[in-house]
């Protein structure tokens, strides 16, 4: 994985998370070797109300409409979906 290049991914939020983020989706430019878990940490850091309101295991998380796997790296144009679960 080449972390010197950036790539774009799209993050989509359901209606419950829209109330927190103020948007239904956002495009993010991330490093070329980012792990899904690191992006999730970035999202939670940007919107701290999400982890305060939703305890671990209560959010639905998908990468390209599939549950993420441990250690999953993201690829250019991946679509991440977060939902109230």
PDB file of N, CA, C and O in Angstrom:
ATOM      1  N   UNK A   1       0.839  -1.187   0.000  1.00  0.00           N
ATOM      2  CA  UNK A   1       0.000   0.000   0.000  1.00  0.00           C
ATOM      3  C   UNK A   1       0.877   1.240   0.000  1.00  0.00           C
ATOM      4  O   UNK A   1       1.834   1.324   0.751  1.00  0.00           O
ATOM      5  N   UNK A   2       0.522   2.178  -0.837  1.00  0.00           N
ATOM      6  CA  UNK A   2       1.309   3.398  -0.989  1.00  0.00           C
ATOM      7  C   UNK A   2       0.641   4.517  -0.204  1.00  0.00           C
ATOM      8  O   UNK A   2      -0.395   5.027  -0.602  1.00  0.00           O
ATOM      9  N   UNK A   3       1.238   4.906   0.927  1.00  0.00           N
ATOM     10  CA  UNK A   3       0.616   5.949   1.730  1.00  0.00           C
ATOM     11  C   UNK A   3       1.035   7.352   1.303  1.00  0.00           C
ATOM     12  O   UNK A   3       0.631   8.321   1.908  1.00  0.00           O
ATOM     13  N   UNK A   4       1.857   7.459   0.254  1.00  0.00           N
ATOM     14  CA  UNK A   4       2.250   8.783  -0.212  1.00  0.00           C
ATOM     15  C   UNK A   4       1.168   9.400  -1.102  1.00  0.00           C
ATOM     16  O   UNK A   4       1.201  10.583  -1.371  1.00  0.00           O
ATOM     17  N   UNK A   5       0.240   8.589  -1.547  1.00  0.00           N
ATOM     18  CA  UNK A   5      -0.838   9.089  -2.398  1.00  0.00           C
ATOM     19  C   UNK A   5      -2.129   9.152  -1.605  1.00  0.00           C
ATOM     20  O   UNK A   5      -2.367   8.338  -0.733  1.00  0.00           O
ATOM     21  N   UNK A   6      -2.937  10.115  -1.943  1.00  0.00           N
ATOM     22  CA  UNK A   6      -4.235  10.197  -1.284  1.00  0.00           C
ATOM     23  C   UNK A   6      -5.289   9.601  -2.203  1.00  0.00           C
ATOM     24  O   UNK A   6      -5.065   9.395  -3.395  1.00  0.00           O
ATOM     25  N   UNK A   7      -6.424   9.290  -1.614  1.00  0.00           N
ATOM     26  CA  UNK A   7      -7.541   8.735  -2.376  1.00  0.00           C
ATOM     27  C   UNK A   7      -8.833   9.256  -1.762  1.00  0.00           C
ATOM     28  O   UNK A   7      -8.840   9.779  -0.650  1.00  0.00           O
ATOM     29  N   UNK A   8      -9.902   9.105  -2.503  1.00  0.00           N
ATOM     30  CA  UNK A   8     -11.197   9.568  -2.018  1.00  0.00           C
ATOM     31  C   UNK A   8     -12.080   8.382  -1.680  1.00  0.00           C
ATOM     32  O   UNK A   8     -12.115   7.385  -2.396  1.00  0.00           O
ATOM     33  N   UNK A   9     -12.786   8.533  -0.564  1.00  0.00           N
ATOM     34  CA  UNK A   9     -13.815   7.579  -0.178  1.00  0.00           C
ATOM     35  C   UNK A   9     -15.068   8.390   0.144  1.00  0.00           C
ATOM     36  O   UNK A   9     -14.988   9.597   0.392  1.00  0.00           O
ATOM     37  N   UNK A  10     -16.199   7.735   0.130  1.00  0.00           N
ATOM     38  CA  UNK A  10     -17.466   8.400   0.403  1.00  0.00           C
ATOM     39  C   UNK A  10     -18.066   7.805   1.675  1.00  0.00           C
ATOM     40  O   UNK A  10     -18.134   6.583   1.818  1.00  0.00           O
ATOM     41  N   UNK A  11     -18.481   8.669   2.590  1.00  0.00           N
ATOM     42  CA  UNK A  11     -19.050   8.237   3.857  1.00  0.00           C
ATOM     43  C   UNK A  11     -20.517   8.659   3.875  1.00  0.00           C
ATOM     44  O   UNK A  11     -20.827   9.839   3.717  1.00  0.00           O
ATOM     45  N   UNK A  12     -21.405   7.687   4.068  1.00  0.00           N
ATOM     46  CA  UNK A  12     -22.844   7.944   4.057  1.00  0.00           C
ATOM     47  C   UNK A  12     -23.417   7.689   5.449  1.00  0.00           C
ATOM     48  O   UNK A  12     -23.058   6.713   6.100  1.00  0.00           O
ATOM     49  N   UNK A  13     -24.328   8.576   5.875  1.00  0.00           N
ATOM     50  CA  UNK A  13     -24.935   8.506   7.195  1.00  0.00           C
ATOM     51  C   UNK A  13     -26.449   8.324   7.058  1.00  0.00           C
ATOM     52  O   UNK A  13     -27.065   8.936   6.188  1.00  0.00           O
ATOM     53  N   UNK A  14     -27.038   7.501   7.928  1.00  0.00           N
ATOM     54  CA  UNK A  14     -28.498   7.356   7.914  1.00  0.00           C
ATOM     55  C   UNK A  14     -29.121   8.584   8.585  1.00  0.00           C
ATOM     56  O   UNK A  14     -28.422   9.504   9.020  1.00  0.00           O
ATOM     57  N   UNK A  15     -30.449   8.599   8.682  1.00  0.00           N
ATOM     58  CA  UNK A  15     -31.143   9.779   9.211  1.00  0.00           C
ATOM     59  C   UNK A  15     -30.761  10.088  10.650  1.00  0.00           C
ATOM     60  O   UNK A  15     -30.654  11.253  11.031  1.00  0.00           O
ATOM     61  N   UNK A  16     -30.559   9.059  11.471  1.00  0.00           N
ATOM     62  CA  UNK A  16     -30.193   9.288  12.871  1.00  0.00           C
ATOM     63  C   UNK A  16     -28.836   9.981  12.968  1.00  0.00           C
ATOM     64  O   UNK A  16     -28.652  10.902  13.769  1.00  0.00           O
ATOM     65  N   UNK A  17     -27.885   9.557  12.147  1.00  0.00           N
ATOM     66  CA  UNK A  17     -26.556  10.171  12.178  1.00  0.00           C
ATOM     67  C   UNK A  17     -26.532  11.503  11.435  1.00  0.00           C
ATOM     68  O   UNK A  17     -25.722  12.376  11.752  1.00  0.00           O
ATOM     69  N   UNK A  18     -27.421  11.675  10.479  1.00  0.00           N
ATOM     70  CA  UNK A  18     -27.569  12.961   9.796  1.00  0.00           C
ATOM     71  C   UNK A  18     -27.881  14.057  10.813  1.00  0.00           C
ATOM     72  O   UNK A  18     -27.380  15.174  10.705  1.00  0.00           O
ATOM     73  N   UNK A  19     -28.666  13.715  11.836  1.00  0.00           N
ATOM     74  CA  UNK A  19     -29.006  14.690  12.876  1.00  0.00           C
ATOM     75  C   UNK A  19     -27.750  15.152  13.621  1.00  0.00           C
ATOM     76  O   UNK A  19     -27.706  16.269  14.130  1.00  0.00           O
ATOM     77  N   UNK A  20     -26.720  14.308  13.676  1.00  0.00           N
ATOM     78  CA  UNK A  20     -25.466  14.660  14.351  1.00  0.00           C
ATOM     79  C   UNK A  20     -24.496  15.337  13.387  1.00  0.00           C
ATOM     80  O   UNK A  20     -23.896  16.357  13.712  1.00  0.00           O
ATOM     81  N   UNK A  21     -24.341  14.761  12.193  1.00  0.00           N
ATOM     82  CA  UNK A  21     -23.329  15.253  11.253  1.00  0.00           C
ATOM     83  C   UNK A  21     -23.794  16.457  10.438  1.00  0.00           C
ATOM     84  O   UNK A  21     -22.963  17.191   9.909  1.00  0.00           O
ATOM     85  N   UNK A  22     -25.107  16.592  10.281  1.00  0.00           N
ATOM     86  CA  UNK A  22     -25.637  17.680   9.465  1.00  0.00           C
ATOM     87  C   UNK A  22     -25.559  17.389   7.980  1.00  0.00           C
ATOM     88  O   UNK A  22     -25.801  18.253   7.150  1.00  0.00           O
ATOM     89  N   UNK A  23     -25.222  16.158   7.629  1.00  0.00           N
ATOM     90  CA  UNK A  23     -25.133  15.789   6.208  1.00  0.00           C
ATOM     91  C   UNK A  23     -25.448  14.306   6.041  1.00  0.00           C
ATOM     92  O   UNK A  23     -25.204  13.514   6.940  1.00  0.00           O
ATOM     93  N   UNK A  24     -25.955  13.970   4.878  1.00  0.00           N
ATOM     94  CA  UNK A  24     -26.276  12.565   4.607  1.00  0.00           C
ATOM     95  C   UNK A  24     -25.064  11.810   4.088  1.00  0.00           C
ATOM     96  O   UNK A  24     -25.008  10.590   4.182  1.00  0.00           O
ATOM     97  N   UNK A  25     -24.102  12.549   3.529  1.00  0.00           N
ATOM     98  CA  UNK A  25     -22.848  11.919   3.093  1.00  0.00           C
ATOM     99  C   UNK A  25     -21.772  12.983   2.997  1.00  0.00           C
ATOM    100  O   UNK A  25     -22.057  14.178   2.968  1.00  0.00           O
ATOM    101  N   UNK A  26     -20.544  12.511   2.947  1.00  0.00           N
ATOM    102  CA  UNK A  26     -19.415  13.404   2.692  1.00  0.00           C
ATOM    103  C   UNK A  26     -18.316  12.605   2.019  1.00  0.00           C
ATOM    104  O   UNK A  26     -18.167  11.403   2.264  1.00  0.00           O
ATOM    105  N   UNK A  27     -17.597  13.271   1.142  1.00  0.00           N
ATOM    106  CA  UNK A  27     -16.430  12.655   0.519  1.00  0.00           C
ATOM    107  C   UNK A  27     -15.217  13.035   1.353  1.00  0.00           C
ATOM    108  O   UNK A  27     -15.094  14.171   1.805  1.00  0.00           O
ATOM    109  N   UNK A  28     -14.342  12.077   1.566  1.00  0.00           N
ATOM    110  CA  UNK A  28     -13.146  12.326   2.361  1.00  0.00           C
ATOM    111  C   UNK A  28     -11.916  11.954   1.558  1.00  0.00           C
ATOM    112  O   UNK A  28     -11.899  10.937   0.860  1.00  0.00           O
ATOM    113  N   UNK A  29     -10.892  12.780   1.658  1.00  0.00           N
ATOM    114  CA  UNK A  29      -9.611  12.466   1.049  1.00  0.00           C
ATOM    115  C   UNK A  29      -8.726  11.901   2.145  1.00  0.00           C
ATOM    116  O   UNK A  29      -8.511  12.544   3.174  1.00  0.00           O
ATOM    117  N   UNK A  30      -8.261  10.677   1.946  1.00  0.00           N
ATOM    118  CA  UNK A  30      -7.508   9.955   2.980  1.00  0.00           C
ATOM    119  C   UNK A  30      -6.208   9.421   2.392  1.00  0.00           C
ATOM    120  O   UNK A  30      -6.036   9.375   1.179  1.00  0.00           O
ATOM    121  N   UNK A  31      -5.303   8.990   3.273  1.00  0.00           N
ATOM    122  CA  UNK A  31      -4.039   8.432   2.786  1.00  0.00           C
ATOM    123  C   UNK A  31      -4.283   7.091   2.108  1.00  0.00           C
ATOM    124  O   UNK A  31      -5.246   6.394   2.407  1.00  0.00           O
ATOM    125  N   UNK A  32      -3.394   6.749   1.203  1.00  0.00           N
ATOM    126  CA  UNK A  32      -3.573   5.565   0.367  1.00  0.00           C
ATOM    127  C   UNK A  32      -3.495   4.243   1.083  1.00  0.00           C
ATOM    128  O   UNK A  32      -3.809   3.221   0.510  1.00  0.00           O
ATOM    129  N   UNK A  33      -3.104   4.221   2.340  1.00  0.00           N
ATOM    130  CA  UNK A  33      -3.011   2.943   3.037  1.00  0.00           C
ATOM    131  C   UNK A  33      -3.903   2.896   4.266  1.00  0.00           C
ATOM    132  O   UNK A  33      -3.661   2.113   5.176  1.00  0.00           O
ATOM    133  N   UNK A  34      -4.926   3.726   4.317  1.00  0.00           N
ATOM    134  CA  UNK A  34      -5.728   3.843   5.535  1.00  0.00           C
ATOM    135  C   UNK A  34      -6.535   2.572   5.799  1.00  0.00           C
ATOM    136  O   UNK A  34      -7.085   1.956   4.890  1.00  0.00           O
ATOM    137  N   UNK A  35      -6.566   2.205   7.060  1.00  0.00           N
ATOM    138  CA  UNK A  35      -7.407   1.097   7.503  1.00  0.00           C
ATOM    139  C   UNK A  35      -8.805   1.623   7.785  1.00  0.00           C
ATOM    140  O   UNK A  35      -8.980   2.783   8.206  1.00  0.00           O
ATOM    141  N   UNK A  36      -9.800   0.770   7.600  1.00  0.00           N
ATOM    142  CA  UNK A  36     -11.173   1.154   7.919  1.00  0.00           C
ATOM    143  C   UNK A  36     -11.257   1.659   9.362  1.00  0.00           C
ATOM    144  O   UNK A  36     -11.887   2.671   9.636  1.00  0.00           O
ATOM    145  N   UNK A  37     -10.602   0.956  10.278  1.00  0.00           N
ATOM    146  CA  UNK A  37     -10.650   1.326  11.688  1.00  0.00           C
ATOM    147  C   UNK A  37     -10.113   2.736  11.921  1.00  0.00           C
ATOM    148  O   UNK A  37     -10.650   3.486  12.738  1.00  0.00           O
ATOM    149  N   UNK A  38      -9.070   3.136  11.185  1.00  0.00           N
ATOM    150  CA  UNK A  38      -8.531   4.488  11.332  1.00  0.00           C
ATOM    151  C   UNK A  38      -9.514   5.538  10.817  1.00  0.00           C
ATOM    152  O   UNK A  38      -9.647   6.610  11.406  1.00  0.00           O
ATOM    153  N   UNK A  39     -10.194   5.218   9.722  1.00  0.00           N
ATOM    154  CA  UNK A  39     -11.203   6.152   9.213  1.00  0.00           C
ATOM    155  C   UNK A  39     -12.345   6.278  10.216  1.00  0.00           C
ATOM    156  O   UNK A  39     -12.836   7.374  10.467  1.00  0.00           O
ATOM    157  N   UNK A  40     -12.738   5.179  10.815  1.00  0.00           N
ATOM    158  CA  UNK A  40     -13.803   5.213  11.810  1.00  0.00           C
ATOM    159  C   UNK A  40     -13.385   6.093  12.997  1.00  0.00           C
ATOM    160  O   UNK A  40     -14.167   6.900  13.487  1.00  0.00           O
ATOM    161  N   UNK A  41     -12.133   5.962  13.429  1.00  0.00           N
ATOM    162  CA  UNK A  41     -11.617   6.810  14.509  1.00  0.00           C
ATOM    163  C   UNK A  41     -11.674   8.286  14.099  1.00  0.00           C
ATOM    164  O   UNK A  41     -12.059   9.148  14.897  1.00  0.00           O
ATOM    165  N   UNK A  42     -11.301   8.587  12.857  1.00  0.00           N
ATOM    166  CA  UNK A  42     -11.358   9.952  12.355  1.00  0.00           C
ATOM    167  C   UNK A  42     -12.797  10.484  12.381  1.00  0.00           C
ATOM    168  O   UNK A  42     -13.046  11.615  12.791  1.00  0.00           O
ATOM    169  N   UNK A  43     -13.747   9.649  11.951  1.00  0.00           N
ATOM    170  CA  UNK A  43     -15.161  10.058  11.959  1.00  0.00           C
ATOM    171  C   UNK A  43     -15.607  10.351  13.395  1.00  0.00           C
ATOM    172  O   UNK A  43     -16.233  11.372  13.662  1.00  0.00           O
ATOM    173  N   UNK A  44     -15.269   9.449  14.325  1.00  0.00           N
ATOM    174  CA  UNK A  44     -15.668   9.641  15.716  1.00  0.00           C
ATOM    175  C   UNK A  44     -14.987  10.867  16.328  1.00  0.00           C
ATOM    176  O   UNK A  44     -15.566  11.541  17.184  1.00  0.00           O
ATOM    177  N   UNK A  45     -13.768  11.173  15.906  1.00  0.00           N
ATOM    178  CA  UNK A  45     -13.080  12.370  16.388  1.00  0.00           C
ATOM    179  C   UNK A  45     -13.729  13.628  15.830  1.00  0.00           C
ATOM    180  O   UNK A  45     -13.816  14.650  16.513  1.00  0.00           O
ATOM    181  N   UNK A  46     -14.186  13.557  14.589  1.00  0.00           N
ATOM    182  CA  UNK A  46     -14.837  14.705  13.958  1.00  0.00           C
ATOM    183  C   UNK A  46     -16.232  14.951  14.511  1.00  0.00           C
ATOM    184  O   UNK A  46     -16.689  16.088  14.577  1.00  0.00           O
ATOM    185  N   UNK A  47     -16.905  13.879  14.886  1.00  0.00           N
ATOM    186  CA  UNK A  47     -18.271  13.954  15.410  1.00  0.00           C
ATOM    187  C   UNK A  47     -18.328  13.197  16.733  1.00  0.00           C
ATOM    188  O   UNK A  47     -18.863  12.090  16.813  1.00  0.00           O
ATOM    189  N   UNK A  48     -17.771  13.769  17.822  1.00  0.00           N
ATOM    190  CA  UNK A  48     -17.680  13.037  19.093  1.00  0.00           C
ATOM    191  C   UNK A  48     -19.034  12.650  19.686  1.00  0.00           C
ATOM    192  O   UNK A  48     -19.105  11.758  20.530  1.00  0.00           O
ATOM    193  N   UNK A  49     -20.101  13.283  19.239  1.00  0.00           N
ATOM    194  CA  UNK A  49     -21.424  12.909  19.738  1.00  0.00           C
ATOM    195  C   UNK A  49     -21.810  11.494  19.290  1.00  0.00           C
ATOM    196  O   UNK A  49     -22.566  10.813  19.983  1.00  0.00           O
ATOM    197  N   UNK A  50     -21.275  11.039  18.154  1.00  0.00           N
ATOM    198  CA  UNK A  50     -21.619   9.696  17.681  1.00  0.00           C
ATOM    199  C   UNK A  50     -21.191   8.635  18.696  1.00  0.00           C
ATOM    200  O   UNK A  50     -22.039   7.859  19.163  1.00  0.00           O
ATOM    201  N   UNK A  51     -19.902   8.564  19.097  1.00  0.00           N
ATOM    202  CA  UNK A  51     -19.542   7.528  20.066  1.00  0.00           C
ATOM    203  C   UNK A  51     -20.121   7.772  21.465  1.00  0.00           C
ATOM    204  O   UNK A  51     -20.285   6.825  22.230  1.00  0.00           O
ATOM    205  N   UNK A  52     -20.459   9.023  21.780  1.00  0.00           N
ATOM    206  CA  UNK A  52     -21.105   9.287  23.078  1.00  0.00           C
ATOM    207  C   UNK A  52     -22.535   8.742  23.088  1.00  0.00           C
ATOM    208  O   UNK A  52     -22.987   8.186  24.077  1.00  0.00           O
ATOM    209  N   UNK A  53     -23.214   8.890  21.967  1.00  0.00           N
ATOM    210  CA  UNK A  53     -24.618   8.488  21.889  1.00  0.00           C
ATOM    211  C   UNK A  53     -24.784   7.002  21.566  1.00  0.00           C
ATOM    212  O   UNK A  53     -25.722   6.368  22.031  1.00  0.00           O
ATOM    213  N   UNK A  54     -23.862   6.450  20.782  1.00  0.00           N
ATOM    214  CA  UNK A  54     -23.977   5.061  20.339  1.00  0.00           C
ATOM    215  C   UNK A  54     -22.788   4.264  20.866  1.00  0.00           C
ATOM    216  O   UNK A  54     -21.656   4.477  20.452  1.00  0.00           O
ATOM    217  N   UNK A  55     -23.066   3.363  21.762  1.00  0.00           N
ATOM    218  CA  UNK A  55     -22.015   2.539  22.367  1.00  0.00           C
ATOM    219  C   UNK A  55     -21.453   1.551  21.350  1.00  0.00           C
ATOM    220  O   UNK A  55     -22.114   1.228  20.359  1.00  0.00           O
ATOM    221  N   UNK A  56     -20.242   1.023  21.572  1.00  0.00           N
ATOM    222  CA  UNK A  56     -19.648   0.040  20.651  1.00  0.00           C
ATOM    223  C   UNK A  56     -20.609  -1.122  20.371  1.00  0.00           C
ATOM    224  O   UNK A  56     -21.265  -1.623  21.275  1.00  0.00           O
ATOM    225  N   UNK A  57     -20.693  -1.477  19.109  1.00  0.00           N
ATOM    226  CA  UNK A  57     -21.557  -2.581  18.700  1.00  0.00           C
ATOM    227  C   UNK A  57     -22.977  -2.183  18.364  1.00  0.00           C
ATOM    228  O   UNK A  57     -23.770  -3.028  17.947  1.00  0.00           O
ATOM    229  N   UNK A  58     -23.315  -0.900  18.532  1.00  0.00           N
ATOM    230  CA  UNK A  58     -24.697  -0.489  18.253  1.00  0.00           C
ATOM    231  C   UNK A  58     -24.854   0.212  16.909  1.00  0.00           C
ATOM    232  O   UNK A  58     -25.975   0.485  16.498  1.00  0.00           O
ATOM    233  N   UNK A  59     -23.746   0.502  16.219  1.00  0.00           N
ATOM    234  CA  UNK A  59     -23.822   1.121  14.896  1.00  0.00           C
ATOM    235  C   UNK A  59     -23.704   0.052  13.815  1.00  0.00           C
ATOM    236  O   UNK A  59     -22.938  -0.900  13.952  1.00  0.00           O
ATOM    237  N   UNK A  60     -24.439   0.245  12.745  1.00  0.00           N
ATOM    238  CA  UNK A  60     -24.256  -0.592  11.570  1.00  0.00           C
ATOM    239  C   UNK A  60     -23.143   0.007  10.730  1.00  0.00           C
ATOM    240  O   UNK A  60     -23.128   1.210  10.459  1.00  0.00           O
ATOM    241  N   UNK A  61     -22.169  -0.808  10.342  1.00  0.00           N
ATOM    242  CA  UNK A  61     -21.020  -0.343   9.568  1.00  0.00           C
ATOM    243  C   UNK A  61     -20.866  -1.217   8.331  1.00  0.00           C
ATOM    244  O   UNK A  61     -20.803  -2.441   8.443  1.00  0.00           O
ATOM    245  N   UNK A  62     -20.793  -0.593   7.164  1.00  0.00           N
ATOM    246  CA  UNK A  62     -20.609  -1.319   5.912  1.00  0.00           C
ATOM    247  C   UNK A  62     -19.541  -0.641   5.063  1.00  0.00           C
ATOM    248  O   UNK A  62     -19.430   0.581   5.054  1.00  0.00           O
ATOM    249  N   UNK A  63     -18.783  -1.458   4.347  1.00  0.00           N
ATOM    250  CA  UNK A  63     -17.841  -0.974   3.336  1.00  0.00           C
ATOM    251  C   UNK A  63     -18.279  -1.628   2.031  1.00  0.00           C
ATOM    252  O   UNK A  63     -18.263  -2.857   1.909  1.00  0.00           O
ATOM    253  N   UNK A  64     -18.712  -0.816   1.088  1.00  0.00           N
ATOM    254  CA  UNK A  64     -19.227  -1.330  -0.186  1.00  0.00           C
ATOM    255  C   UNK A  64     -20.315  -2.372   0.042  1.00  0.00           C
ATOM    256  O   UNK A  64     -20.345  -3.429  -0.578  1.00  0.00           O
ATOM    257  N   UNK A  65     -21.225  -2.054   0.967  1.00  0.00           N
ATOM    258  CA  UNK A  65     -22.395  -2.877   1.301  1.00  0.00           C
ATOM    259  C   UNK A  65     -22.062  -4.225   1.928  1.00  0.00           C
ATOM    260  O   UNK A  65     -22.888  -5.133   1.915  1.00  0.00           O
ATOM    261  N   UNK A  66     -20.854  -4.352   2.499  1.00  0.00           N
ATOM    262  CA  UNK A  66     -20.470  -5.572   3.209  1.00  0.00           C
ATOM    263  C   UNK A  66     -19.886  -5.190   4.562  1.00  0.00           C
ATOM    264  O   UNK A  66     -19.228  -4.153   4.671  1.00  0.00           O
ATOM    265  N   UNK A  67     -20.082  -6.016   5.578  1.00  0.00           N
ATOM    266  CA  UNK A  67     -19.457  -5.714   6.869  1.00  0.00           C
ATOM    267  C   UNK A  67     -17.938  -5.668   6.727  1.00  0.00           C
ATOM    268  O   UNK A  67     -17.357  -6.487   6.007  1.00  0.00           O
ATOM    269  N   UNK A  68     -17.283  -4.720   7.386  1.00  0.00           N
ATOM    270  CA  UNK A  68     -15.812  -4.650   7.307  1.00  0.00           C
ATOM    271  C   UNK A  68     -15.181  -5.849   8.000  1.00  0.00           C
ATOM    272  O   UNK A  68     -15.764  -6.423   8.921  1.00  0.00           O
ATOM    273  N   UNK A  69     -13.990  -6.204   7.541  1.00  0.00           N
ATOM    274  CA  UNK A  69     -13.253  -7.296   8.174  1.00  0.00           C
ATOM    275  C   UNK A  69     -12.072  -6.711   8.931  1.00  0.00           C
ATOM    276  O   UNK A  69     -11.609  -5.604   8.634  1.00  0.00           O
ATOM    277  N   UNK A  70     -11.580  -7.434   9.928  1.00  0.00           N
ATOM    278  CA  UNK A  70     -10.448  -6.958  10.720  1.00  0.00           C
ATOM    279  C   UNK A  70      -9.262  -6.641   9.824  1.00  0.00           C
ATOM    280  O   UNK A  70      -8.916  -7.427   8.944  1.00  0.00           O
ATOM    281  N   UNK A  71      -8.651  -5.486  10.046  1.00  0.00           N
ATOM    282  CA  UNK A  71      -7.463  -5.103   9.295  1.00  0.00           C
ATOM    283  C   UNK A  71      -7.734  -4.674   7.865  1.00  0.00           C
ATOM    284  O   UNK A  71      -6.808  -4.596   7.057  1.00  0.00           O
ATOM    285  N   UNK A  72      -8.982  -4.369   7.543  1.00  0.00           N
ATOM    286  CA  UNK A  72      -9.342  -4.022   6.161  1.00  0.00           C
ATOM    287  C   UNK A  72      -8.792  -2.654   5.774  1.00  0.00           C
ATOM    288  O   UNK A  72      -9.033  -1.659   6.435  1.00  0.00           O
ATOM    289  N   UNK A  73      -8.034  -2.632   4.671  1.00  0.00           N
ATOM    290  CA  UNK A  73      -7.590  -1.379   4.073  1.00  0.00           C
ATOM    291  C   UNK A  73      -8.692  -0.878   3.145  1.00  0.00           C
ATOM    292  O   UNK A  73      -9.413  -1.669   2.532  1.00  0.00           O
ATOM    293  N   UNK A  74      -8.795   0.424   3.035  1.00  0.00           N
ATOM    294  CA  UNK A  74      -9.769   1.004   2.118  1.00  0.00           C
ATOM    295  C   UNK A  74      -9.122   1.250   0.767  1.00  0.00           C
ATOM    296  O   UNK A  74      -7.910   1.402   0.659  1.00  0.00           O
ATOM    297  N   UNK A  75      -9.959   1.284  -0.255  1.00  0.00           N
ATOM    298  CA  UNK A  75      -9.512   1.527  -1.618  1.00  0.00           C
ATOM    299  C   UNK A  75     -10.187   2.771  -2.171  1.00  0.00           C
ATOM    300  O   UNK A  75     -11.226   3.206  -1.666  1.00  0.00           O
ATOM    301  N   UNK A  76      -9.596   3.318  -3.204  1.00  0.00           N
ATOM    302  CA  UNK A  76     -10.152   4.493  -3.877  1.00  0.00           C
ATOM    303  C   UNK A  76     -11.627   4.261  -4.200  1.00  0.00           C
ATOM    304  O   UNK A  76     -12.001   3.195  -4.684  1.00  0.00           O
ATOM    305  N   UNK A  77     -12.448   5.249  -3.882  1.00  0.00           N
ATOM    306  CA  UNK A  77     -13.886   5.274  -4.178  1.00  0.00           C
ATOM    307  C   UNK A  77     -14.711   4.270  -3.368  1.00  0.00           C
ATOM    308  O   UNK A  77     -15.864   4.016  -3.694  1.00  0.00           O
ATOM    309  N   UNK A  78     -14.153   3.703  -2.302  1.00  0.00           N
ATOM    310  CA  UNK A  78     -14.974   2.861  -1.431  1.00  0.00           C
ATOM    311  C   UNK A  78     -16.103   3.698  -0.851  1.00  0.00           C
ATOM    312  O   UNK A  78     -15.974   4.903  -0.655  1.00  0.00           O
ATOM    313  N   UNK A  79     -17.219   3.029  -0.565  1.00  0.00           N
ATOM    314  CA  UNK A  79     -18.370   3.672   0.043  1.00  0.00           C
ATOM    315  C   UNK A  79     -18.570   3.077   1.434  1.00  0.00           C
ATOM    316  O   UNK A  79     -18.765   1.873   1.573  1.00  0.00           O
ATOM    317  N   UNK A  80     -18.512   3.941   2.433  1.00  0.00           N
ATOM    318  CA  UNK A  80     -18.670   3.530   3.818  1.00  0.00           C
ATOM    319  C   UNK A  80     -20.046   4.008   4.265  1.00  0.00           C
ATOM    320  O   UNK A  80     -20.424   5.156   4.033  1.00  0.00           O
ATOM    321  N   UNK A  81     -20.803   3.121   4.898  1.00  0.00           N
ATOM    322  CA  UNK A  81     -22.141   3.482   5.396  1.00  0.00           C
ATOM    323  C   UNK A  81     -22.193   3.261   6.901  1.00  0.00           C
ATOM    324  O   UNK A  81     -21.817   2.206   7.379  1.00  0.00           O
ATOM    325  N   UNK A  82     -22.664   4.289   7.591  1.00  0.00           N
ATOM    326  CA  UNK A  82     -22.876   4.191   9.033  1.00  0.00           C
ATOM    327  C   UNK A  82     -24.358   4.377   9.301  1.00  0.00           C
ATOM    328  O   UNK A  82     -24.986   5.301   8.747  1.00  0.00           O
ATOM    329  N   UNK A  83     -24.903   3.517  10.148  1.00  0.00           N
ATOM    330  CA  UNK A  83     -26.321   3.618  10.484  1.00  0.00           C
ATOM    331  C   UNK A  83     -26.530   3.316  11.955  1.00  0.00           C
ATOM    332  O   UNK A  83     -25.663   2.742  12.613  1.00  0.00           O
ATOM    333  N   UNK A  84     -27.678   3.697  12.445  1.00  0.00           N
ATOM    334  CA  UNK A  84     -28.012   3.520  13.842  1.00  0.00           C
ATOM    335  C   UNK A  84     -28.003   2.047  14.229  1.00  0.00           C
ATOM    336  O   UNK A  84     -27.898   1.708  15.387  1.00  0.00           O
ATOM    337  N   UNK A  85     -28.037   1.170  13.270  1.00  0.00           N
ATOM    338  CA  UNK A  85     -27.989  -0.262  13.562  1.00  0.00           C
ATOM    339  C   UNK A  85     -29.329  -0.783  13.786  1.00  0.00           C
ATOM    340  O   UNK A  85     -29.883  -1.713  13.750  1.00  0.00           O
TER     341      UNK A  85
END
